[in-house]
C-alpha cells in the first residue's frame, strides 16, 4: 500500500506521515531521509525531524539519490522524507549541475515502485511549493513544473492521498485504512 502526503512547510505533514507508519502496527519501520545537510538551517531541520521520530522505532537510511538501490526488509513500513529533496538531488546531483529533468523524475518513480514492491506500507512525503505566488527565474520554473508533474505521478500511484493543512489531514483519494480520524473533502 502506498500513501502520498503533501503540505506546506510547517504544516504537520511529517508528523502525520510518521503517525500513519506508527498506527499501521508494522514493527519494522524504515525512515528514508533525502535531505542533504547543507548549512545551519539544514542541520536544524534534520535535528527537528530526528527529534520528531525519536522513540517511534524507525531505522534511518540516509539516501540522497538512487532510491531504487535501497534494500528494505520485505513487509516493512517505509517513510520517504521527502520527494522534493530527492528530485532536486537527482536532477542537480551533488555538484549542483542540472541534468535532465525527465531522467531525474524517472529515477525517482522507479525508486518508488521498487520500495512499493518490497514494503507493506510506503508513505511518501511531498511539499507544496506551488502556491506562494512568487516569480522565479527560468531554471527554477522548470524545476517547479517538473516537480509538480512528479507529485501528480506519485499521487496517481498512491492508494491514498492526503494534504495536511495547519496540522489537519484532508483525504483526497482512497479509503482510510490507517487513520480513521482524517477528514475527507
CSV table of N, CA, C and O in Angstrom, one decimal, residues 88-179:
chain,number,residue,atom,x,y,z
A,88,UNK,N,15.3,17.0,-6.4
A,88,UNK,CA,16.4,18.0,-6.5
A,88,UNK,C,17.7,17.4,-6.6
A,88,UNK,O,18.6,17.7,-7.4
A,89,UNK,N,17.9,16.4,-5.7
A,89,UNK,CA,19.2,15.7,-5.6
A,89,UNK,C,19.5,14.9,-6.9
A,89,UNK,O,20.6,14.8,-7.4
A,90,UNK,N,18.4,14.3,-7.4
A,90,UNK,CA,18.5,13.5,-8.7
A,90,UNK,C,18.8,14.4,-9.9
A,90,UNK,O,19.6,14.1,-10.7
A,91,UNK,N,18.1,15.6,-9.9
A,91,UNK,CA,18.2,16.5,-11.1
A,91,UNK,C,19.6,17.2,-11.0
A,91,UNK,O,20.3,17.3,-12.0
A,92,UNK,N,19.9,17.8,-9.9
A,92,UNK,CA,21.1,18.7,-9.8
A,92,UNK,C,22.3,17.9,-9.3
A,92,UNK,O,23.4,18.4,-9.4
A,93,UNK,N,22.2,16.7,-8.8
A,93,UNK,CA,23.3,15.9,-8.3
A,93,UNK,C,24.0,16.6,-7.2
A,93,UNK,O,23.5,17.6,-6.6
A,94,UNK,N,25.1,16.1,-6.8
A,94,UNK,CA,25.9,16.7,-5.7
A,94,UNK,C,26.7,17.8,-6.1
A,94,UNK,O,27.2,18.6,-5.3
A,95,UNK,N,26.9,18.0,-7.4
A,95,UNK,CA,27.7,19.1,-8.0
A,95,UNK,C,26.9,20.3,-8.3
A,95,UNK,O,27.5,21.3,-8.6
A,96,UNK,N,25.6,20.2,-8.2
A,96,UNK,CA,24.8,21.4,-8.5
A,96,UNK,C,24.6,21.7,-9.9
A,96,UNK,O,24.2,22.8,-10.3
A,97,UNK,N,25.0,20.7,-10.8
A,97,UNK,CA,24.9,20.9,-12.2
A,97,UNK,C,23.6,20.2,-12.7
A,97,UNK,O,23.5,19.0,-12.6
A,98,UNK,N,22.7,21.0,-13.3
A,98,UNK,CA,21.4,20.4,-13.8
A,98,UNK,C,21.6,19.3,-14.8
A,98,UNK,O,22.4,19.4,-15.7
A,99,UNK,N,20.9,18.2,-14.6
A,99,UNK,CA,20.8,17.1,-15.5
A,99,UNK,C,19.5,17.2,-16.3
A,99,UNK,O,19.0,18.3,-16.5
A,100,UNK,N,19.0,16.1,-16.7
A,100,UNK,CA,17.8,16.0,-17.5
A,100,UNK,C,16.6,15.8,-16.5
A,100,UNK,O,16.6,14.8,-15.8
A,101,UNK,N,15.7,16.7,-16.5
A,101,UNK,CA,14.5,16.6,-15.5
A,101,UNK,C,13.7,15.3,-15.7
A,101,UNK,O,13.3,14.6,-14.8
A,102,UNK,N,13.5,14.9,-17.0
A,102,UNK,CA,12.8,13.7,-17.3
A,102,UNK,C,13.5,12.5,-16.7
A,102,UNK,O,12.9,11.5,-16.2
A,103,UNK,N,14.8,12.4,-16.9
A,103,UNK,CA,15.6,11.3,-16.3
A,103,UNK,C,15.5,11.3,-14.8
A,103,UNK,O,15.4,10.2,-14.2
A,104,UNK,N,15.6,12.5,-14.2
A,104,UNK,CA,15.6,12.5,-12.7
A,104,UNK,C,14.2,12.1,-12.2
A,104,UNK,O,14.1,11.3,-11.3
A,105,UNK,N,13.1,12.5,-12.9
A,105,UNK,CA,11.8,12.1,-12.5
A,105,UNK,C,11.6,10.6,-12.6
A,105,UNK,O,11.1,9.9,-11.8
A,106,UNK,N,12.1,10.0,-13.7
A,106,UNK,CA,12.0,8.6,-14.0
A,106,UNK,C,12.8,7.8,-12.9
A,106,UNK,O,12.3,6.8,-12.4
A,107,UNK,N,14.0,8.3,-12.5
A,107,UNK,CA,14.7,7.6,-11.4
A,107,UNK,C,13.9,7.6,-10.1
A,107,UNK,O,13.9,6.6,-9.4
A,108,UNK,N,13.3,8.7,-9.8
A,108,UNK,CA,12.5,8.8,-8.6
A,108,UNK,C,11.3,7.9,-8.6
A,108,UNK,O,11.1,7.1,-7.7
A,109,UNK,N,10.6,7.9,-9.7
A,109,UNK,CA,9.5,7.0,-9.9
A,109,UNK,C,9.9,5.5,-9.9
A,109,UNK,O,9.2,4.7,-9.2
A,110,UNK,N,11.0,5.2,-10.5
A,110,UNK,CA,11.5,3.8,-10.4
A,110,UNK,C,11.8,3.4,-9.0
A,110,UNK,O,11.5,2.3,-8.5
A,111,UNK,N,12.4,4.3,-8.2
A,111,UNK,CA,12.7,4.1,-6.8
A,111,UNK,C,11.4,3.9,-6.0
A,111,UNK,O,11.3,3.0,-5.1
A,112,UNK,N,10.4,4.7,-6.3
A,112,UNK,CA,9.1,4.5,-5.5
A,112,UNK,C,8.5,3.1,-5.8
A,112,UNK,O,8.0,2.4,-4.9
A,113,UNK,N,8.5,2.7,-7.1
A,113,UNK,CA,8.0,1.4,-7.5
A,113,UNK,C,8.8,0.3,-6.8
A,113,UNK,O,8.2,-0.7,-6.3
A,114,UNK,N,10.1,0.4,-6.7
A,114,UNK,CA,11.0,-0.5,-6.1
A,114,UNK,C,10.6,-0.7,-4.6
A,114,UNK,O,10.4,-1.8,-4.1
A,115,UNK,N,10.5,0.5,-3.9
A,115,UNK,CA,10.1,0.4,-2.5
A,115,UNK,C,8.7,-0.1,-2.3
A,115,UNK,O,8.5,-0.9,-1.3
A,116,UNK,N,7.8,0.3,-3.1
A,116,UNK,CA,6.4,-0.2,-3.0
A,116,UNK,C,6.3,-1.7,-3.2
A,116,UNK,O,5.4,-2.3,-2.6
A,117,UNK,N,7.2,-2.3,-4.0
A,117,UNK,CA,7.2,-3.7,-4.3
A,117,UNK,C,7.6,-4.5,-3.0
A,117,UNK,O,7.3,-5.6,-2.9
A,118,UNK,N,8.4,-3.9,-2.2
A,118,UNK,CA,9.0,-4.5,-1.0
A,118,UNK,C,8.3,-4.2,0.3
A,118,UNK,O,8.1,-5.1,1.1
A,119,UNK,N,8.0,-3.0,0.5
A,119,UNK,CA,7.4,-2.6,1.7
A,119,UNK,C,5.9,-2.9,1.7
A,119,UNK,O,5.2,-2.8,0.7
A,120,UNK,N,5.3,-3.3,2.9
A,120,UNK,CA,3.9,-3.4,3.0
A,120,UNK,C,3.2,-2.1,3.0
A,120,UNK,O,2.0,-2.0,2.5
A,121,UNK,N,3.9,-1.1,3.5
A,121,UNK,CA,3.3,0.3,3.6
A,121,UNK,C,4.5,1.2,3.2
A,121,UNK,O,5.5,1.2,3.8
A,122,UNK,N,4.2,2.1,2.2
A,122,UNK,CA,5.1,3.1,1.8
A,122,UNK,C,4.4,4.4,1.9
A,122,UNK,O,3.4,4.6,1.3
A,123,UNK,N,4.9,5.3,2.8
A,123,UNK,CA,4.4,6.7,2.9
A,123,UNK,C,5.4,7.7,2.3
A,123,UNK,O,6.5,7.7,2.7
A,124,UNK,N,4.9,8.4,1.3
A,124,UNK,CA,5.8,9.4,0.6
A,124,UNK,C,5.4,10.8,1.0
A,124,UNK,O,4.2,11.1,0.8
A,125,UNK,N,6.3,11.6,1.4
A,125,UNK,CA,6.0,13.0,1.8
A,125,UNK,C,6.5,13.9,0.7
A,125,UNK,O,7.6,13.8,0.2
A,126,UNK,N,5.6,14.8,0.3
A,126,UNK,CA,5.9,15.8,-0.7
A,126,UNK,C,5.6,17.2,-0.2
A,126,UNK,O,5.0,17.3,0.9
A,127,UNK,N,6.1,18.2,-0.8
A,127,UNK,CA,5.9,19.6,-0.3
A,127,UNK,C,5.1,20.4,-1.3
A,127,UNK,O,5.3,20.2,-2.5
A,128,UNK,N,4.3,21.3,-0.8
A,128,UNK,CA,3.5,22.2,-1.6
A,128,UNK,C,4.4,23.4,-1.8
A,128,UNK,O,4.5,24.3,-0.9
A,129,UNK,N,5.1,23.5,-3.0
A,129,UNK,CA,5.9,24.7,-3.3
A,129,UNK,C,5.2,25.5,-4.4
A,129,UNK,O,5.9,26.4,-5.0
A,130,UNK,N,4.0,25.3,-4.6
A,130,UNK,CA,3.3,25.8,-5.8
A,130,UNK,C,2.4,27.0,-5.6
A,130,UNK,O,1.7,27.4,-6.5
A,131,UNK,N,2.2,27.4,-4.4
A,131,UNK,CA,1.2,28.4,-4.1
A,131,UNK,C,1.7,29.7,-3.4
A,131,UNK,O,0.9,30.4,-2.8
A,132,UNK,N,3.0,30.0,-3.6
A,132,UNK,CA,3.5,31.2,-2.9
A,132,UNK,C,3.3,32.4,-3.8
A,132,UNK,O,3.4,33.5,-3.3
A,133,UNK,N,3.0,32.3,-5.1
A,133,UNK,CA,2.8,33.4,-5.9
A,133,UNK,C,4.0,34.2,-6.3
A,133,UNK,O,4.0,35.2,-7.0
A,134,UNK,N,5.2,33.7,-6.0
A,134,UNK,CA,6.5,34.4,-6.3
A,134,UNK,C,6.9,34.1,-7.7
A,134,UNK,O,6.4,33.1,-8.3
A,135,UNK,N,7.6,35.1,-8.3
A,135,UNK,CA,8.2,34.9,-9.7
A,135,UNK,C,9.6,34.4,-9.5
A,135,UNK,O,10.4,34.9,-8.7
A,136,UNK,N,9.9,33.4,-10.3
A,136,UNK,CA,11.2,32.8,-10.3
A,136,UNK,C,11.9,32.8,-11.6
A,136,UNK,O,11.2,33.0,-12.7
A,137,UNK,N,13.2,32.6,-11.7
A,137,UNK,CA,13.9,32.5,-12.9
A,137,UNK,C,13.5,31.3,-13.7
A,137,UNK,O,12.8,30.4,-13.2
A,138,UNK,N,13.9,31.2,-15.0
A,138,UNK,CA,13.5,30.1,-15.8
A,138,UNK,C,13.9,28.7,-15.3
A,138,UNK,O,13.1,27.8,-15.4
A,139,UNK,N,15.1,28.6,-14.7
A,139,UNK,CA,15.6,27.3,-14.2
A,139,UNK,C,14.7,26.9,-13.1
A,139,UNK,O,14.3,25.7,-13.0
A,140,UNK,N,14.4,27.8,-12.2
A,140,UNK,CA,13.5,27.4,-11.0
A,140,UNK,C,12.1,27.1,-11.5
A,140,UNK,O,11.5,26.1,-11.0
A,141,UNK,N,11.6,27.8,-12.5
A,141,UNK,CA,10.2,27.5,-13.0
A,141,UNK,C,10.2,26.1,-13.7
A,141,UNK,O,9.3,25.3,-13.5
A,142,UNK,N,11.3,25.7,-14.4
A,142,UNK,CA,11.4,24.4,-15.0
A,142,UNK,C,11.4,23.3,-13.9
A,142,UNK,O,10.7,22.3,-14.0
A,143,UNK,N,12.2,23.6,-12.8
A,143,UNK,CA,12.2,22.7,-11.7
A,143,UNK,C,10.8,22.5,-11.1
A,143,UNK,O,10.4,21.4,-10.9
A,144,UNK,N,10.1,23.6,-10.8
A,144,UNK,CA,8.8,23.5,-10.2
A,144,UNK,C,7.8,22.8,-11.1
A,144,UNK,O,7.0,22.0,-10.7
A,145,UNK,N,7.8,23.1,-12.5
A,145,UNK,CA,6.9,22.4,-13.4
A,145,UNK,C,7.2,20.8,-13.3
A,145,UNK,O,6.3,20.0,-13.3
A,146,UNK,N,8.4,20.5,-13.4
A,146,UNK,CA,8.8,19.1,-13.3
A,146,UNK,C,8.5,18.4,-12.0
A,146,UNK,O,8.0,17.3,-11.9
A,147,UNK,N,8.7,19.2,-10.9
A,147,UNK,CA,8.3,18.7,-9.6
A,147,UNK,C,6.8,18.5,-9.5
A,147,UNK,O,6.3,17.5,-8.9
A,148,UNK,N,6.0,19.4,-10.0
A,148,UNK,CA,4.6,19.3,-10.0
A,148,UNK,C,4.1,18.0,-10.7
A,148,UNK,O,3.3,17.3,-10.2
A,149,UNK,N,4.7,17.8,-11.9
A,149,UNK,CA,4.4,16.5,-12.6
A,149,UNK,C,4.8,15.3,-11.8
A,149,UNK,O,4.0,14.3,-11.8
A,150,UNK,N,5.9,15.3,-11.1
A,150,UNK,CA,6.3,14.2,-10.3
A,150,UNK,C,5.4,14.0,-9.1
A,150,UNK,O,5.0,12.9,-8.8
A,151,UNK,N,5.0,15.1,-8.5
A,151,UNK,CA,4.0,15.0,-7.4
A,151,UNK,C,2.7,14.4,-7.9
A,151,UNK,O,2.1,13.5,-7.2
A,152,UNK,N,2.2,14.8,-9.1
A,152,UNK,CA,1.0,14.2,-9.7
A,152,UNK,C,1.2,12.7,-9.9
A,152,UNK,O,0.3,11.9,-9.7
A,153,UNK,N,2.3,12.3,-10.5
A,153,UNK,CA,2.6,10.9,-10.7
A,153,UNK,C,2.6,10.1,-9.4
A,153,UNK,O,2.1,9.0,-9.4
A,154,UNK,N,3.3,10.7,-8.4
A,154,UNK,CA,3.3,10.0,-7.1
A,154,UNK,C,1.9,9.8,-6.5
A,154,UNK,O,1.6,8.8,-6.0
A,155,UNK,N,1.1,10.9,-6.6
A,155,UNK,CA,-0.3,10.8,-6.1
A,155,UNK,C,-1.1,9.8,-6.9
A,155,UNK,O,-1.9,9.1,-6.3
A,156,UNK,N,-0.9,9.7,-8.2
A,156,UNK,CA,-1.6,8.8,-9.1
A,156,UNK,C,-1.2,7.3,-8.7
A,156,UNK,O,-2.1,6.4,-8.7
A,157,UNK,N,0.0,7.1,-8.3
A,157,UNK,CA,0.5,5.8,-7.9
A,157,UNK,C,-0.1,5.3,-6.6
A,157,UNK,O,-0.2,4.2,-6.3
A,158,UNK,N,-0.4,6.3,-5.7
A,158,UNK,CA,-0.7,6.0,-4.3
A,158,UNK,C,-2.2,5.5,-4.2
A,158,UNK,O,-3.1,5.9,-5.0
A,159,UNK,N,-2.4,4.7,-3.2
A,159,UNK,CA,-3.7,4.2,-2.8
A,159,UNK,C,-4.5,5.2,-2.1
A,159,UNK,O,-5.7,5.3,-2.2
A,160,UNK,N,-3.8,6.0,-1.3
A,160,UNK,CA,-4.4,7.1,-0.5
A,160,UNK,C,-3.5,8.4,-0.7
A,160,UNK,O,-2.3,8.3,-0.8
A,161,UNK,N,-4.2,9.5,-0.7
A,161,UNK,CA,-3.5,10.8,-0.9
A,161,UNK,C,-4.1,11.8,0.2
A,161,UNK,O,-5.3,11.9,0.3
A,162,UNK,N,-3.2,12.4,0.9
A,162,UNK,CA,-3.6,13.4,2.0
A,162,UNK,C,-2.9,14.7,1.7
A,162,UNK,O,-1.7,14.7,1.3
A,163,UNK,N,-3.6,15.8,2.1
A,163,UNK,CA,-3.0,17.1,2.1
A,163,UNK,C,-3.1,17.5,3.6
A,163,UNK,O,-4.2,17.4,4.2
A,164,UNK,N,-2.0,18.0,4.2
A,164,UNK,CA,-2.1,18.4,5.6
A,164,UNK,C,-2.0,19.9,5.6
A,164,UNK,O,-1.1,20.5,5.0
A,165,UNK,N,-3.0,20.5,6.2
A,165,UNK,CA,-3.1,22.0,6.3
A,165,UNK,C,-3.3,22.3,7.8
A,165,UNK,O,-4.2,21.8,8.5
A,166,UNK,N,-2.4,23.1,8.3
A,166,UNK,CA,-2.4,23.5,9.7
A,166,UNK,C,-2.6,22.3,10.7
A,166,UNK,O,-3.3,22.4,11.6
A,167,UNK,N,-1.9,21.2,10.4
A,167,UNK,CA,-2.0,20.0,11.2
A,167,UNK,C,-3.2,19.1,11.0
A,167,UNK,O,-3.3,18.1,11.6
A,168,UNK,N,-4.0,19.5,10.0
A,168,UNK,CA,-5.3,18.8,9.8
A,168,UNK,C,-5.1,18.0,8.5
A,168,UNK,O,-5.0,18.6,7.4
A,169,UNK,N,-5.1,16.7,8.5
A,169,UNK,CA,-5.0,15.9,7.3
A,169,UNK,C,-6.4,15.8,6.5
A,169,UNK,O,-7.4,15.6,7.1
A,170,UNK,N,-6.3,16.1,5.3
A,170,UNK,CA,-7.5,16.1,4.4
A,170,UNK,C,-7.3,15.0,3.4
A,170,UNK,O,-6.3,15.1,2.6
A,171,UNK,N,-8.2,14.0,3.4
A,171,UNK,CA,-8.0,12.9,2.4
A,171,UNK,C,-8.6,13.3,1.1
A,171,UNK,O,-9.8,13.7,1.0
A,172,UNK,N,-7.8,13.1,0.0
A,172,UNK,CA,-8.3,13.5,-1.3
A,172,UNK,C,-8.5,12.2,-2.2
A,172,UNK,O,-9.1,12.3,-3.2
A,173,UNK,N,-7.9,11.1,-1.7
A,173,UNK,CA,-8.0,9.8,-2.5
A,173,UNK,C,-8.0,8.6,-1.6
A,173,UNK,O,-7.2,8.6,-0.7
A,174,UNK,N,-8.7,7.6,-1.9
A,174,UNK,CA,-8.6,6.4,-1.2
A,174,UNK,C,-9.5,6.3,0.0
A,174,UNK,O,-10.2,7.2,0.4
A,175,UNK,N,-9.5,5.1,0.6
A,175,UNK,CA,-10.3,4.8,1.7
A,175,UNK,C,-9.3,4.6,2.9
A,175,UNK,O,-8.4,3.9,2.8
A,176,UNK,N,-9.6,5.4,4.0
A,176,UNK,CA,-8.6,5.3,5.1
A,176,UNK,C,-8.6,4.0,5.8
A,176,UNK,O,-9.6,3.5,6.3
A,177,UNK,N,-7.5,3.3,5.7
A,177,UNK,CA,-7.3,2.0,6.4
A,177,UNK,C,-6.5,2.2,7.7
A,177,UNK,O,-6.6,1.4,8.6
A,178,UNK,N,-5.8,3.3,7.8
A,178,UNK,CA,-4.9,3.5,9.0
A,178,UNK,C,-5.4,4.6,9.9
A,178,UNK,O,-5.6,4.3,11.1
A,179,UNK,N,-5.7,5.8,9.4
A,179,UNK,CA,-6.0,6.9,10.2
A,179,UNK,C,-7.5,7.2,10.0
A,179,UNK,O,-7.9,7.9,9.1
